[in-house]
Amino acid sequence: MSNTSRSEKTTASSVERTTVGATDPTFNFDQWAGAVKQQMLAALKRRERMRSAWD
């Protein structure tokens, strides 16, 4: 039960951060998008390495 509430709190705080970032005039969307893309590519590479380790 405590895990659920902790996860809900995390979700709520990340939603707040997203809202603040979207309304912040100094927020650089291109920089944010680049960082997200980098994280996704890194995760994909990790997954591919894990998959090739099984072969």
PDB file of N, CA and C in Angstrom:
ATOM      1  N   MET A   1       0.836  -1.200   0.000  1.00  0.00           N
ATOM      2  CA  MET A   1       0.000   0.000   0.000  1.00  0.00           C
ATOM      3  C   MET A   1       0.871   1.250   0.000  1.00  0.00           C
ATOM      4  N   SER A   2       1.950   1.248   0.777  1.00  0.00           N
ATOM      5  CA  SER A   2       2.817   2.426   0.829  1.00  0.00           C
ATOM      6  C   SER A   2       3.514   2.643  -0.516  1.00  0.00           C
ATOM      7  N   ASN A   3       3.798   1.558  -1.251  1.00  0.00           N
ATOM      8  CA  ASN A   3       4.435   1.706  -2.558  1.00  0.00           C
ATOM      9  C   ASN A   3       3.540   2.466  -3.525  1.00  0.00           C
ATOM     10  N   THR A   4       2.250   2.207  -3.481  1.00  0.00           N
ATOM     11  CA  THR A   4       1.314   2.886  -4.371  1.00  0.00           C
ATOM     12  C   THR A   4       1.302   4.377  -4.100  1.00  0.00           C
ATOM     13  N   SER A   5       1.202   4.760  -2.828  1.00  0.00           N
ATOM     14  CA  SER A   5       1.151   6.184  -2.514  1.00  0.00           C
ATOM     15  C   SER A   5       2.475   6.856  -2.862  1.00  0.00           C
ATOM     16  N   ARG A   6       3.594   6.155  -2.685  1.00  0.00           N
ATOM     17  CA  ARG A   6       4.882   6.742  -3.035  1.00  0.00           C
ATOM     18  C   ARG A   6       4.932   6.994  -4.543  1.00  0.00           C
ATOM     19  N   SER A   7       4.463   6.035  -5.329  1.00  0.00           N
ATOM     20  CA  SER A   7       4.465   6.188  -6.776  1.00  0.00           C
ATOM     21  C   SER A   7       3.520   7.312  -7.211  1.00  0.00           C
ATOM     22  N   GLU A   8       2.394   7.449  -6.539  1.00  0.00           N
ATOM     23  CA  GLU A   8       1.475   8.542  -6.868  1.00  0.00           C
ATOM     24  C   GLU A   8       2.115   9.892  -6.573  1.00  0.00           C
ATOM     25  N   LYS A   9       2.823   9.988  -5.441  1.00  0.00           N
ATOM     26  CA  LYS A   9       3.507  11.233  -5.100  1.00  0.00           C
ATOM     27  C   LYS A   9       4.541  11.571  -6.168  1.00  0.00           C
ATOM     28  N   THR A  10       5.306  10.576  -6.608  1.00  0.00           N
ATOM     29  CA  THR A  10       6.319  10.792  -7.639  1.00  0.00           C
ATOM     30  C   THR A  10       5.658  11.301  -8.916  1.00  0.00           C
ATOM     31  N   THR A  11       4.559  10.676  -9.308  1.00  0.00           N
ATOM     32  CA  THR A  11       3.853  11.090 -10.517  1.00  0.00           C
ATOM     33  C   THR A  11       3.365  12.521 -10.383  1.00  0.00           C
ATOM     34  N   ALA A  12       2.791  12.853  -9.237  1.00  0.00           N
ATOM     35  CA  ALA A  12       2.280  14.207  -9.031  1.00  0.00           C
ATOM     36  C   ALA A  12       3.408  15.225  -9.101  1.00  0.00           C
ATOM     37  N   SER A  13       4.556  14.927  -8.490  1.00  0.00           N
ATOM     38  CA  SER A  13       5.660  15.885  -8.505  1.00  0.00           C
ATOM     39  C   SER A  13       6.228  16.035  -9.912  1.00  0.00           C
ATOM     40  N   SER A  14       6.284  14.951 -10.694  1.00  0.00           N
ATOM     41  CA  SER A  14       6.800  15.087 -12.051  1.00  0.00           C
ATOM     42  C   SER A  14       5.822  15.858 -12.929  1.00  0.00           C
ATOM     43  N   VAL A  15       4.532  15.727 -12.671  1.00  0.00           N
ATOM     44  CA  VAL A  15       3.544  16.519 -13.409  1.00  0.00           C
ATOM     45  C   VAL A  15       3.720  17.995 -13.074  1.00  0.00           C
ATOM     46  N   GLU A  16       3.925  18.294 -11.784  1.00  0.00           N
ATOM     47  CA  GLU A  16       4.161  19.682 -11.384  1.00  0.00           C
ATOM     48  C   GLU A  16       5.388  20.233 -12.088  1.00  0.00           C
ATOM     49  N   ARG A  17       6.466  19.452 -12.113  1.00  0.00           N
ATOM     50  CA  ARG A  17       7.699  19.908 -12.755  1.00  0.00           C
ATOM     51  C   ARG A  17       7.460  20.178 -14.232  1.00  0.00           C
ATOM     52  N   THR A  18       6.728  19.300 -14.901  1.00  0.00           N
ATOM     53  CA  THR A  18       6.435  19.488 -16.319  1.00  0.00           C
ATOM     54  C   THR A  18       5.642  20.775 -16.527  1.00  0.00           C
ATOM     55  N   THR A  19       4.645  21.010 -15.693  1.00  0.00           N
ATOM     56  CA  THR A  19       3.826  22.217 -15.807  1.00  0.00           C
ATOM     57  C   THR A  19       4.669  23.459 -15.588  1.00  0.00           C
ATOM     58  N   VAL A  20       5.512  23.442 -14.562  1.00  0.00           N
ATOM     59  CA  VAL A  20       6.375  24.590 -14.279  1.00  0.00           C
ATOM     60  C   VAL A  20       7.311  24.826 -15.455  1.00  0.00           C
ATOM     61  N   GLY A  21       7.905  23.749 -15.981  1.00  0.00           N
ATOM     62  CA  GLY A  21       8.823  23.881 -17.110  1.00  0.00           C
ATOM     63  C   GLY A  21       8.144  24.464 -18.333  1.00  0.00           C
ATOM     64  N   ALA A  22       6.904  24.085 -18.573  1.00  0.00           N
ATOM     65  CA  ALA A  22       6.186  24.553 -19.754  1.00  0.00           C
ATOM     66  C   ALA A  22       5.849  26.040 -19.649  1.00  0.00           C
ATOM     67  N   THR A  23       5.639  26.538 -18.431  1.00  0.00           N
ATOM     68  CA  THR A  23       5.269  27.945 -18.270  1.00  0.00           C
ATOM     69  C   THR A  23       6.482  28.826 -17.995  1.00  0.00           C
ATOM     70  N   ASP A  24       7.635  28.228 -17.732  1.00  0.00           N
ATOM     71  CA  ASP A  24       8.850  28.983 -17.429  1.00  0.00           C
ATOM     72  C   ASP A  24       9.406  29.579 -18.723  1.00  0.00           C
ATOM     73  N   PRO A  25       9.547  30.899 -18.801  1.00  0.00           N
ATOM     74  CA  PRO A  25      10.048  31.525 -20.040  1.00  0.00           C
ATOM     75  C   PRO A  25      11.493  31.147 -20.360  1.00  0.00           C
ATOM     76  N   THR A  26      12.268  30.702 -19.369  1.00  0.00           N
ATOM     77  CA  THR A  26      13.659  30.323 -19.630  1.00  0.00           C
ATOM     78  C   THR A  26      13.784  28.853 -20.015  1.00  0.00           C
ATOM     79  N   PHE A  27      12.667  28.137 -20.082  1.00  0.00           N
ATOM     80  CA  PHE A  27      12.690  26.713 -20.419  1.00  0.00           C
ATOM     81  C   PHE A  27      13.076  26.543 -21.884  1.00  0.00           C
ATOM     82  N   ASN A  28      14.099  25.735 -22.136  1.00  0.00           N
ATOM     83  CA  ASN A  28      14.567  25.495 -23.502  1.00  0.00           C
ATOM     84  C   ASN A  28      14.063  24.123 -23.956  1.00  0.00           C
ATOM     85  N   PHE A  29      13.024  24.130 -24.771  1.00  0.00           N
ATOM     86  CA  PHE A  29      12.415  22.872 -25.198  1.00  0.00           C
ATOM     87  C   PHE A  29      13.382  22.024 -26.018  1.00  0.00           C
ATOM     88  N   ASP A  30      14.148  22.650 -26.908  1.00  0.00           N
ATOM     89  CA  ASP A  30      15.083  21.891 -27.746  1.00  0.00           C
ATOM     90  C   ASP A  30      16.130  21.173 -26.901  1.00  0.00           C
ATOM     91  N   GLN A  31      16.614  21.861 -25.873  1.00  0.00           N
ATOM     92  CA  GLN A  31      17.602  21.243 -24.986  1.00  0.00           C
ATOM     93  C   GLN A  31      16.973  20.067 -24.237  1.00  0.00           C
ATOM     94  N   TRP A  32      15.745  20.260 -23.767  1.00  0.00           N
ATOM     95  CA  TRP A  32      15.040  19.200 -23.049  1.00  0.00           C
ATOM     96  C   TRP A  32      14.798  18.002 -23.971  1.00  0.00           C
ATOM     97  N   ALA A  33      14.341  18.276 -25.194  1.00  0.00           N
ATOM     98  CA  ALA A  33      14.058  17.200 -26.142  1.00  0.00           C
ATOM     99  C   ALA A  33      15.336  16.433 -26.480  1.00  0.00           C
ATOM    100  N   GLY A  34      16.443  17.146 -26.619  1.00  0.00           N
ATOM    101  CA  GLY A  34      17.725  16.493 -26.892  1.00  0.00           C
ATOM    102  C   GLY A  34      18.138  15.572 -25.759  1.00  0.00           C
ATOM    103  N   ALA A  35      17.922  16.019 -24.532  1.00  0.00           N
ATOM    104  CA  ALA A  35      18.273  15.203 -23.362  1.00  0.00           C
ATOM    105  C   ALA A  35      17.399  13.954 -23.302  1.00  0.00           C
ATOM    106  N   VAL A  36      16.118  14.109 -23.587  1.00  0.00           N
ATOM    107  CA  VAL A  36      15.203  12.958 -23.584  1.00  0.00           C
ATOM    108  C   VAL A  36      15.617  11.967 -24.668  1.00  0.00           C
ATOM    109  N   LYS A  37      15.964  12.474 -25.844  1.00  0.00           N
ATOM    110  CA  LYS A  37      16.389  11.609 -26.944  1.00  0.00           C
ATOM    111  C   LYS A  37      17.645  10.830 -26.561  1.00  0.00           C
ATOM    112  N   GLN A  38      18.601  11.515 -25.928  1.00  0.00           N
ATOM    113  CA  GLN A  38      19.831  10.853 -25.487  1.00  0.00           C
ATOM    114  C   GLN A  38      19.524   9.736 -24.501  1.00  0.00           C
ATOM    115  N   GLN A  39      18.647  10.013 -23.551  1.00  0.00           N
ATOM    116  CA  GLN A  39      18.291   9.002 -22.547  1.00  0.00           C
ATOM    117  C   GLN A  39      17.624   7.800 -23.202  1.00  0.00           C
ATOM    118  N   MET A  40      16.742   8.060 -24.153  1.00  0.00           N
ATOM    119  CA  MET A  40      16.040   6.961 -24.821  1.00  0.00           C
ATOM    120  C   MET A  40      17.011   6.119 -25.642  1.00  0.00           C
ATOM    121  N   LEU A  41      17.934   6.766 -26.350  1.00  0.00           N
ATOM    122  CA  LEU A  41      18.907   6.021 -27.139  1.00  0.00           C
ATOM    123  C   LEU A  41      19.825   5.196 -26.240  1.00  0.00           C
ATOM    124  N   ALA A  42      20.222   5.764 -25.104  1.00  0.00           N
ATOM    125  CA  ALA A  42      21.071   5.025 -24.165  1.00  0.00           C
ATOM    126  C   ALA A  42      20.331   3.802 -23.632  1.00  0.00           C
ATOM    127  N   ALA A  43      19.058   3.966 -23.317  1.00  0.00           N
ATOM    128  CA  ALA A  43      18.258   2.844 -22.821  1.00  0.00           C
ATOM    129  C   ALA A  43      18.119   1.772 -23.904  1.00  0.00           C
ATOM    130  N   LEU A  44      17.940   2.195 -25.146  1.00  0.00           N
ATOM    131  CA  LEU A  44      17.810   1.255 -26.254  1.00  0.00           C
ATOM    132  C   LEU A  44      19.108   0.472 -26.450  1.00  0.00           C
ATOM    133  N   LYS A  45      20.242   1.163 -26.377  1.00  0.00           N
ATOM    134  CA  LYS A  45      21.535   0.489 -26.515  1.00  0.00           C
ATOM    135  C   LYS A  45      21.740  -0.521 -25.396  1.00  0.00           C
ATOM    136  N   ARG A  46      21.358  -0.134 -24.160  1.00  0.00           N
ATOM    137  CA  ARG A  46      21.480  -1.063 -23.033  1.00  0.00           C
ATOM    138  C   ARG A  46      20.634  -2.303 -23.280  1.00  0.00           C
ATOM    139  N   ARG A  47      19.427  -2.093 -23.781  1.00  0.00           N
ATOM    140  CA  ARG A  47      18.530  -3.225 -24.030  1.00  0.00           C
ATOM    141  C   ARG A  47      19.115  -4.137 -25.107  1.00  0.00           C
ATOM    142  N   GLU A  48      19.680  -3.530 -26.162  1.00  0.00           N
ATOM    143  CA  GLU A  48      20.277  -4.325 -27.234  1.00  0.00           C
ATOM    144  C   GLU A  48      21.472  -5.130 -26.722  1.00  0.00           C
ATOM    145  N   ARG A  49      22.291  -4.522 -25.848  1.00  0.00           N
ATOM    146  CA  ARG A  49      23.432  -5.249 -25.273  1.00  0.00           C
ATOM    147  C   ARG A  49      22.946  -6.432 -24.455  1.00  0.00           C
ATOM    148  N   MET A  50      21.875  -6.213 -23.683  1.00  0.00           N
ATOM    149  CA  MET A  50      21.334  -7.300 -22.868  1.00  0.00           C
ATOM    150  C   MET A  50      20.811  -8.412 -23.772  1.00  0.00           C
ATOM    151  N   ARG A  51      20.161  -8.034 -24.864  1.00  0.00           N
ATOM    152  CA  ARG A  51      19.603  -9.032 -25.776  1.00  0.00           C
ATOM    153  C   ARG A  51      20.730  -9.832 -26.433  1.00  0.00           C
ATOM    154  N   SER A  52      21.800  -9.150 -26.876  1.00  0.00           N
ATOM    155  CA  SER A  52      22.892  -9.851 -27.550  1.00  0.00           C
ATOM    156  C   SER A  52      23.670 -10.739 -26.577  1.00  0.00           C
ATOM    157  N   ALA A  53      23.654 -10.427 -25.297  1.00  0.00           N
ATOM    158  CA  ALA A  53      24.333 -11.261 -24.303  1.00  0.00           C
ATOM    159  C   ALA A  53      23.660 -12.629 -24.196  1.00  0.00           C
ATOM    160  N   TRP A  54      22.363 -12.695 -24.490  1.00  0.00           N
ATOM    161  CA  TRP A  54      21.640 -13.968 -24.418  1.00  0.00           C
ATOM    162  C   TRP A  54      21.899 -14.835 -25.647  1.00  0.00           C
ATOM    163  N   ASP A  55      22.286 -14.223 -26.757  1.00  0.00           N
ATOM    164  CA  ASP A  55      22.494 -14.989 -28.002  1.00  0.00           C
ATOM    165  C   ASP A  55      23.786 -15.778 -27.974  1.00  0.00           C
TER     166      ASP A  55
END
